[in-house]
mmCIF file with all atom_site columns, C-alpha atoms in Angstrom:
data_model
loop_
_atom_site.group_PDB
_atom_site.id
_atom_site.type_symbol
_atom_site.label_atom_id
_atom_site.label_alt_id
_atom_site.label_comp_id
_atom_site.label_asym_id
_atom_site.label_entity_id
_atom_site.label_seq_id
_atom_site.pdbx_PDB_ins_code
_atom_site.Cartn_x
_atom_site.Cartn_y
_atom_site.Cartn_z
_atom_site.occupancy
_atom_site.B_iso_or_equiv
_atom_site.pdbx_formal_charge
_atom_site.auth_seq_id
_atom_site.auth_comp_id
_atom_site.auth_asym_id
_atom_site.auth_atom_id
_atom_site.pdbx_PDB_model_num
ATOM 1   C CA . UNK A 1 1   ? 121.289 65.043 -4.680 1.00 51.00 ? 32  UNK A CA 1
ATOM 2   C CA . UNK A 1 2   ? 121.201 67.980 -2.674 1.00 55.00 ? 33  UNK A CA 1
ATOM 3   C CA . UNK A 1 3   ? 120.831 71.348 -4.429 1.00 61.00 ? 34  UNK A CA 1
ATOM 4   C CA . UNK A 1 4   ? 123.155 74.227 -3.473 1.00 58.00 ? 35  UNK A CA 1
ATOM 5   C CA . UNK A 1 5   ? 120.742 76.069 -1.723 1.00 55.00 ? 36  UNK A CA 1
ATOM 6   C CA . UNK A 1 6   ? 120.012 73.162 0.754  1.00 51.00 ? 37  UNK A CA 1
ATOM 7   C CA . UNK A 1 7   ? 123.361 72.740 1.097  1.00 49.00 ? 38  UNK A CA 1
ATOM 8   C CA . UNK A 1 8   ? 123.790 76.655 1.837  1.00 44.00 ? 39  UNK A CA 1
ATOM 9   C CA . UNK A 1 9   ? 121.318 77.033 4.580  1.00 44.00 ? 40  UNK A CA 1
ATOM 10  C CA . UNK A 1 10  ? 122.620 73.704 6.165  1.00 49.00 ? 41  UNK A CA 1
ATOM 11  C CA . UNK A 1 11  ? 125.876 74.815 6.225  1.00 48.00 ? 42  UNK A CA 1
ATOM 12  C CA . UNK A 1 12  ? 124.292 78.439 7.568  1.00 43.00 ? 43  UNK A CA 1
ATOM 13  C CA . UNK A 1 13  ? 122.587 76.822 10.560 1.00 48.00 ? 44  UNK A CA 1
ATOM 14  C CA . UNK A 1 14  ? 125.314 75.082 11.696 1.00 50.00 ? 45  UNK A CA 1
ATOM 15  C CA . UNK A 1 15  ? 127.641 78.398 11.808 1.00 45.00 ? 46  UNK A CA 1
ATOM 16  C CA . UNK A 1 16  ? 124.698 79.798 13.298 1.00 44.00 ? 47  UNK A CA 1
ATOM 17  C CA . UNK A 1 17  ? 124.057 77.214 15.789 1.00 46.00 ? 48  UNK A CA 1
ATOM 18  C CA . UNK A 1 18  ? 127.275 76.433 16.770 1.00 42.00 ? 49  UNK A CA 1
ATOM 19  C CA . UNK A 1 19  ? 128.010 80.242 17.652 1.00 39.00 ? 50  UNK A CA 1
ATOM 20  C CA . UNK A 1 20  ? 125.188 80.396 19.709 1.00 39.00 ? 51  UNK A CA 1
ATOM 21  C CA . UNK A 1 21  ? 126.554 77.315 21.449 1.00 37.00 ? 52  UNK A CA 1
ATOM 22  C CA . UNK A 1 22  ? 130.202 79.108 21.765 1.00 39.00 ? 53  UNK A CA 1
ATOM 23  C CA . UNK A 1 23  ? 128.518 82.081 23.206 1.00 40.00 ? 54  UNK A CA 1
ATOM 24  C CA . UNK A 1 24  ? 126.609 80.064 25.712 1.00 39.00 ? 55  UNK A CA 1
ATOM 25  C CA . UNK A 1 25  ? 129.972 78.798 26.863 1.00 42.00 ? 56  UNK A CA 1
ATOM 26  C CA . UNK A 1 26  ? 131.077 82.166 28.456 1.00 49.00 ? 57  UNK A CA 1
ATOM 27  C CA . UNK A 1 27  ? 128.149 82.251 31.042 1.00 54.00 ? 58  UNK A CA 1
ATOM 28  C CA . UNK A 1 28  ? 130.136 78.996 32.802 1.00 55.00 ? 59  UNK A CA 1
ATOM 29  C CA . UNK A 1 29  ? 133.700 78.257 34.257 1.00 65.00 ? 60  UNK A CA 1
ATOM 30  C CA . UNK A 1 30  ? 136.513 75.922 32.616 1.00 73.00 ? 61  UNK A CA 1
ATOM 31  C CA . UNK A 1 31  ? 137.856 75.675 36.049 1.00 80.00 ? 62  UNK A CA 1
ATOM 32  C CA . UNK A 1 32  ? 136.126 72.971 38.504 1.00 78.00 ? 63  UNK A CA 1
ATOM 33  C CA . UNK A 1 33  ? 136.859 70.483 40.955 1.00 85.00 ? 64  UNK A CA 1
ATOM 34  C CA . UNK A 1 34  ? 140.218 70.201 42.907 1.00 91.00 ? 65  UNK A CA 1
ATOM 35  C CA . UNK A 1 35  ? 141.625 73.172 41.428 1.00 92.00 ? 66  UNK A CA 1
ATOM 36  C CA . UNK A 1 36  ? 138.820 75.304 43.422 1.00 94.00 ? 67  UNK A CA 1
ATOM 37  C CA . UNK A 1 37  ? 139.094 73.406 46.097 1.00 93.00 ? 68  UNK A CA 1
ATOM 38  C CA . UNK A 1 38  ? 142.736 73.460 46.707 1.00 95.00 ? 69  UNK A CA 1
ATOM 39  C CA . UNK A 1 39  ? 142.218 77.254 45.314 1.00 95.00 ? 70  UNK A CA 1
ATOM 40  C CA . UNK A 1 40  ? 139.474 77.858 48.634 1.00 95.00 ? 71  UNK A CA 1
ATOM 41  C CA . UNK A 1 41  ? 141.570 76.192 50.598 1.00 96.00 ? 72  UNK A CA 1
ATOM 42  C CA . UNK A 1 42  ? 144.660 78.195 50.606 1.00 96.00 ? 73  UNK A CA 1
ATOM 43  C CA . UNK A 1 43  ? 142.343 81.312 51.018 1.00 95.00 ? 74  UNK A CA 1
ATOM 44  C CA . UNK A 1 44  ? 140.601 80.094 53.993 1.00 95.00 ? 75  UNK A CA 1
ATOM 45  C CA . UNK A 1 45  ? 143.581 78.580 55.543 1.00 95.00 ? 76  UNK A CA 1
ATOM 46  C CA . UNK A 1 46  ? 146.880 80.607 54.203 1.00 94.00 ? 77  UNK A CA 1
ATOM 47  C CA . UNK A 1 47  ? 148.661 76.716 54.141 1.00 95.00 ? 78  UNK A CA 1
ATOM 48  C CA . UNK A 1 48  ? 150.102 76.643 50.521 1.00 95.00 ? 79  UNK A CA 1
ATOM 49  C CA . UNK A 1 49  ? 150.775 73.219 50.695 1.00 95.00 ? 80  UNK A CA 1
ATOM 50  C CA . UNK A 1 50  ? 147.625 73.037 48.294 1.00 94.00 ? 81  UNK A CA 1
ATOM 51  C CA . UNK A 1 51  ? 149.369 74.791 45.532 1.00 94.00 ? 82  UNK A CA 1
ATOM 52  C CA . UNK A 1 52  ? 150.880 71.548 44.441 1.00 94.00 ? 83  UNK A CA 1
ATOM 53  C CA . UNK A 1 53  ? 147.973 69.853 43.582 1.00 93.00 ? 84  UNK A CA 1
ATOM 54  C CA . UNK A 1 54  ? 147.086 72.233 41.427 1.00 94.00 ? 85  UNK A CA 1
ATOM 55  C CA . UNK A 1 55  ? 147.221 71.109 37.819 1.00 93.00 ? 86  UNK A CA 1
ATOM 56  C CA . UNK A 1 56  ? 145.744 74.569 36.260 1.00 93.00 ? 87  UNK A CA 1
ATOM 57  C CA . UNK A 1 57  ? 148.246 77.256 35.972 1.00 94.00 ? 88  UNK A CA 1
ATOM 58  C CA . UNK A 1 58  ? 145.895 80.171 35.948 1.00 94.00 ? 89  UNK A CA 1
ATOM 59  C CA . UNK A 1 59  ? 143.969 78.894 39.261 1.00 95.00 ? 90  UNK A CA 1
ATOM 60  C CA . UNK A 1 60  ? 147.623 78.247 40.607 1.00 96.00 ? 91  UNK A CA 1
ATOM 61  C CA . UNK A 1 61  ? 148.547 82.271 39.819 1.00 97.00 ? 92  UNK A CA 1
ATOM 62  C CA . UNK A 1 62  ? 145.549 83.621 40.765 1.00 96.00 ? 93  UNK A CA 1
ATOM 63  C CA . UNK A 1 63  ? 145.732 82.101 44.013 1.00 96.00 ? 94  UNK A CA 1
ATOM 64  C CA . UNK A 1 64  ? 149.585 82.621 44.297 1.00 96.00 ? 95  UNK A CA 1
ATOM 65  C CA . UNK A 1 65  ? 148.196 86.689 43.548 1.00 96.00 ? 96  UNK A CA 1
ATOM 66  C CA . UNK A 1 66  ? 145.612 86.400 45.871 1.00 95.00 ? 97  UNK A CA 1
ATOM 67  C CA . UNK A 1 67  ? 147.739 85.059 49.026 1.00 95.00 ? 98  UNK A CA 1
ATOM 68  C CA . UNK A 1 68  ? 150.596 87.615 48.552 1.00 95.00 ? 99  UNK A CA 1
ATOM 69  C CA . UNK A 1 69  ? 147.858 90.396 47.721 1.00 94.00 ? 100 UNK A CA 1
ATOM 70  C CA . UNK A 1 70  ? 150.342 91.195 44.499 1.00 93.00 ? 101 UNK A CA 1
ATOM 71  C CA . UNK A 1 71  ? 149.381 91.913 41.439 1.00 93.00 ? 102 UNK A CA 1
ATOM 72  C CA . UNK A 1 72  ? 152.210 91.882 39.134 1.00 95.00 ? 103 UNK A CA 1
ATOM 73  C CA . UNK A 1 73  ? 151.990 87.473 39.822 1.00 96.00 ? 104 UNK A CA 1
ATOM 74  C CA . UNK A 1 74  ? 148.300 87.881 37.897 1.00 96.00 ? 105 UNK A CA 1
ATOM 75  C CA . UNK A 1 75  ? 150.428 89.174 34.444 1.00 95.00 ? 106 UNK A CA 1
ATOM 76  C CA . UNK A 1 76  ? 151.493 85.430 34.176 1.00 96.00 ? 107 UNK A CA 1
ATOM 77  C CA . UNK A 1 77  ? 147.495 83.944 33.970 1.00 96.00 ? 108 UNK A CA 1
ATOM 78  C CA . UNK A 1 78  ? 146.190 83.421 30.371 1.00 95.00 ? 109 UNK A CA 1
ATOM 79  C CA . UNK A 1 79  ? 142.393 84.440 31.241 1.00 94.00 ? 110 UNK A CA 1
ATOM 80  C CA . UNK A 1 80  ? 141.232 87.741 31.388 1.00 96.00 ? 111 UNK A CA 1
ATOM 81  C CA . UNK A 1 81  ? 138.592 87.111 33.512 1.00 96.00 ? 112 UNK A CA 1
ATOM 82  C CA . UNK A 1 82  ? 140.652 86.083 36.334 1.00 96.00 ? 113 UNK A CA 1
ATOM 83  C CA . UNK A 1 83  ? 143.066 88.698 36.091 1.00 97.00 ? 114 UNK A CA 1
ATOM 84  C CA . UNK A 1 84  ? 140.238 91.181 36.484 1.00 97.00 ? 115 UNK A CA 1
ATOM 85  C CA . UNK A 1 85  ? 138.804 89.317 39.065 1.00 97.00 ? 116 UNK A CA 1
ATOM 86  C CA . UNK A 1 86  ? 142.063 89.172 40.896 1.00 96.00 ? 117 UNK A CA 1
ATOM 87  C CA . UNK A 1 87  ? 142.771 92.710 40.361 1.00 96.00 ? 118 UNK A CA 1
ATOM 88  C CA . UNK A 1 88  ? 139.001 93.858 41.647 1.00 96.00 ? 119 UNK A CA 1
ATOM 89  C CA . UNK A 1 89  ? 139.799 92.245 45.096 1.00 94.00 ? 120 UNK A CA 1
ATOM 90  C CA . UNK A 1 90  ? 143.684 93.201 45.332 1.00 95.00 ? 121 UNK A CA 1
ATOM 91  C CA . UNK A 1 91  ? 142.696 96.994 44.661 1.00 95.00 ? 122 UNK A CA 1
ATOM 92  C CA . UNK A 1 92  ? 139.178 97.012 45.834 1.00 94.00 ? 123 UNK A CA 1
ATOM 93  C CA . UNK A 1 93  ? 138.067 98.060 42.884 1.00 94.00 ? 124 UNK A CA 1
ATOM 94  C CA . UNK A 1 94  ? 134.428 97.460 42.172 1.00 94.00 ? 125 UNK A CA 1
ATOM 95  C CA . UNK A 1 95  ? 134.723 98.741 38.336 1.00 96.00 ? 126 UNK A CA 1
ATOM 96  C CA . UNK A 1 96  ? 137.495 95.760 37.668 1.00 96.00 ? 127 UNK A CA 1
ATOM 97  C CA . UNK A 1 97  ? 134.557 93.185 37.646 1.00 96.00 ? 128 UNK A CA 1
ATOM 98  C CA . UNK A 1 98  ? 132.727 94.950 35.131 1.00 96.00 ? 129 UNK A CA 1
ATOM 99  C CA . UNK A 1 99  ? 135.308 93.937 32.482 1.00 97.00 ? 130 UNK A CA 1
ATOM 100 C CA . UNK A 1 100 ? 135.175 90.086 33.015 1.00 96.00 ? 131 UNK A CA 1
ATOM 101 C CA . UNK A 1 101 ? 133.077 88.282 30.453 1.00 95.00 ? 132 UNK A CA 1
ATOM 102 C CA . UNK A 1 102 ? 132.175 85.197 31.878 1.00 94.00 ? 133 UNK A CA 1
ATOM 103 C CA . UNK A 1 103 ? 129.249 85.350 34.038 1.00 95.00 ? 134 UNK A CA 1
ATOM 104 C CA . UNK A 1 104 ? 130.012 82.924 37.006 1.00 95.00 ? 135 UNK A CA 1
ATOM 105 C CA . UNK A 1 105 ? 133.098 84.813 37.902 1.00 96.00 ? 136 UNK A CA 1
ATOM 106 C CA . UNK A 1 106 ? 131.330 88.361 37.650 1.00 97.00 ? 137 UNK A CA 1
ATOM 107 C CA . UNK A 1 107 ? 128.665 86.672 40.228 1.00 97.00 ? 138 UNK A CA 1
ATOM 108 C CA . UNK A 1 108 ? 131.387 84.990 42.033 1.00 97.00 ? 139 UNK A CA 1
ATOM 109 C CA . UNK A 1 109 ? 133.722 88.631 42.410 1.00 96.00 ? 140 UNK A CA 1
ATOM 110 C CA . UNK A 1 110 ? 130.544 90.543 43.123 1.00 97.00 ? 141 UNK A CA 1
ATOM 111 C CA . UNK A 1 111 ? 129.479 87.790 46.057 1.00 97.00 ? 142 UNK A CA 1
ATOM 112 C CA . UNK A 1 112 ? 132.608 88.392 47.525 1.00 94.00 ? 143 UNK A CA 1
ATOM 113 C CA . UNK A 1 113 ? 133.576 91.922 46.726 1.00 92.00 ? 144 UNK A CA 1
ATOM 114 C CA . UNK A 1 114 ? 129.678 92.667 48.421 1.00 94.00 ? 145 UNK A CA 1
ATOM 115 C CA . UNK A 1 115 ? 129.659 89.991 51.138 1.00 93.00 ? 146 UNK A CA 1
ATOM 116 C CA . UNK A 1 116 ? 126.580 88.659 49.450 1.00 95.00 ? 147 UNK A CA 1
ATOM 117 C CA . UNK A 1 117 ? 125.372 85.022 48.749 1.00 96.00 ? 148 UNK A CA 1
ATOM 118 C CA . UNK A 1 118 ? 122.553 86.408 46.738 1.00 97.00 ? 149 UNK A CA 1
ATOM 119 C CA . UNK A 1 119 ? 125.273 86.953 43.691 1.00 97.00 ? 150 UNK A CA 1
ATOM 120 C CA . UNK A 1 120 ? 125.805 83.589 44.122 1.00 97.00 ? 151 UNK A CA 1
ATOM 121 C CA . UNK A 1 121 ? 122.469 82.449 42.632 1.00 97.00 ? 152 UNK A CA 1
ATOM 122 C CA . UNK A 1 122 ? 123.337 83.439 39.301 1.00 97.00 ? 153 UNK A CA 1
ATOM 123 C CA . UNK A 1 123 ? 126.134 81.279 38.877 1.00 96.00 ? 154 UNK A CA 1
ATOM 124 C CA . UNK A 1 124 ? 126.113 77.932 36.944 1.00 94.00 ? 155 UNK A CA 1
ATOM 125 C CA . UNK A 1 125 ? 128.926 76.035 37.893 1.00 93.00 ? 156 UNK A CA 1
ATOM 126 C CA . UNK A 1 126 ? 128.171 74.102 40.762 1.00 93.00 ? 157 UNK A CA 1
ATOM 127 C CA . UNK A 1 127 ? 131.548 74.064 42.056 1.00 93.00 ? 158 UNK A CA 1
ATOM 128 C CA . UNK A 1 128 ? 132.181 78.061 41.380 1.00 94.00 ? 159 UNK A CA 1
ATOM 129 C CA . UNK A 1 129 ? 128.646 78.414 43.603 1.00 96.00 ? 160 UNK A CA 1
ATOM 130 C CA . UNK A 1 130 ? 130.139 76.705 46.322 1.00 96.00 ? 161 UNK A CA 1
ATOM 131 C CA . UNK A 1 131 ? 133.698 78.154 46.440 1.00 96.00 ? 162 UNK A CA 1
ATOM 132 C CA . UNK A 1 132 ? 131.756 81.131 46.524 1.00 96.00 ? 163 UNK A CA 1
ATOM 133 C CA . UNK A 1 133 ? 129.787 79.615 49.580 1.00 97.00 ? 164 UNK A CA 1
ATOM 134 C CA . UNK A 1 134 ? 132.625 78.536 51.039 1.00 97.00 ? 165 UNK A CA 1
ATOM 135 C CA . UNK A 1 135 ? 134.687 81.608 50.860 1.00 96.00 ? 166 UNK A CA 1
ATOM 136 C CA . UNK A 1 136 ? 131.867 84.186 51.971 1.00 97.00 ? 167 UNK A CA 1
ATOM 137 C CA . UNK A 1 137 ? 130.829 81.893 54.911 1.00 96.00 ? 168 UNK A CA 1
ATOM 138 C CA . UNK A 1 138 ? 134.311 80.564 55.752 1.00 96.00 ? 169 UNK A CA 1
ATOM 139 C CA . UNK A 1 139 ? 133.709 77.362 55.907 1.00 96.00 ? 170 UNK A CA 1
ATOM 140 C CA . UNK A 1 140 ? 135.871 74.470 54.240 1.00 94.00 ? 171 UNK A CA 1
ATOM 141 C CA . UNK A 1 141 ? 132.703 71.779 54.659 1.00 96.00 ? 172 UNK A CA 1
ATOM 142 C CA . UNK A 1 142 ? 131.135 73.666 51.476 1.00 96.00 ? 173 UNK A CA 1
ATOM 143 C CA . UNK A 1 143 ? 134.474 72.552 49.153 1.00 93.00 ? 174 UNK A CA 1
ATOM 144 C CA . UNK A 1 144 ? 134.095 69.015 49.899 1.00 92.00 ? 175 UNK A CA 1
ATOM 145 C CA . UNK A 1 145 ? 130.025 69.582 48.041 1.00 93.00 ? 176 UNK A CA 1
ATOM 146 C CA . UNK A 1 146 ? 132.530 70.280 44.843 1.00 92.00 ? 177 UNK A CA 1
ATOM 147 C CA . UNK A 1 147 ? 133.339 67.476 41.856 1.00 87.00 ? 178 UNK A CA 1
ATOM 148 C CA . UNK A 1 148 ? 136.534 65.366 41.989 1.00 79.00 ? 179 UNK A CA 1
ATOM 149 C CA . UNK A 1 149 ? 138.288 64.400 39.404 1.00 65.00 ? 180 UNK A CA 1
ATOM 150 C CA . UNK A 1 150 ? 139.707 60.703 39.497 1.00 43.00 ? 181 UNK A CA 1
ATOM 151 C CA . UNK A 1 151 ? 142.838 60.562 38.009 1.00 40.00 ? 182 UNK A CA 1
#
């Protein structure tokens, strides 16, 4: 039988533990595969055909924002991260990126909003690396390096 302290500390580490592990989260992207592609896509090409495959809503308003250059489309996306991502590149506005939390779209806005790929090392999504790629050396060929998801 396990003795209340035991059972204390267990119970302890795992809160611990499984913060850590929810922190961790928030370096990386929920958004991969065809959604960034189709997202690259429309901003390399302008052909919004792509915006129906798109099964996320937020990637499909922040791209909707970022085609139109409007802002008041980003008030419909649930993630804070990409409104303030979408809102540093409308405006221009440098300070906007400082606000997101996760850090593979801070690397990814900063790549883009510098015209560096050196931002781009940071960043531990594959797929978020190479819309980044893609969209700072305009060229499509580095989309097709993304994951698919078979459906």
């Amino acid at each position: 039988m396990r003795s209340k302290r035991t059972t204390f500390l267990l119970v302890l580490s795992g809160l611990l533990f499984s913060t850590w592990s929810f922190a961790q989260q928030k370096d990386s992207v929920a958004y991969s595969g065809d959604d960034l592609h189709y997202l690259g896509y429309v901003m390399l090409t302008g052909d919004t055909s792509a915006w129906a495959n798109m099964k996320n809503d937020d990637i499909y308003f922040f791209s909707k924002a970022m085609f139109f250059r409007t802002p008041n489309v980003l008030k419909y996306l649930k993630s804070d991260d990409l409104y303030f991502l979408g809102t540093a590149w409308i405006y221009g506005s440098k300070a906007e990126l400082d606000k997101i939390a996760t850090d593979d779209l801070y690397y990814l806005g900063m790549a883009i909003f510098e015209k560096q790929e050196s931002y781009l090392d940071n960043i531990r999504s594959d797929d978020v690396y190479y819309l980044g790629k893609g969209l700072i050396k305009k060229d499509m060929n580095y989309f097709d390096q993304m994951s698919t998801k078979l459906e």
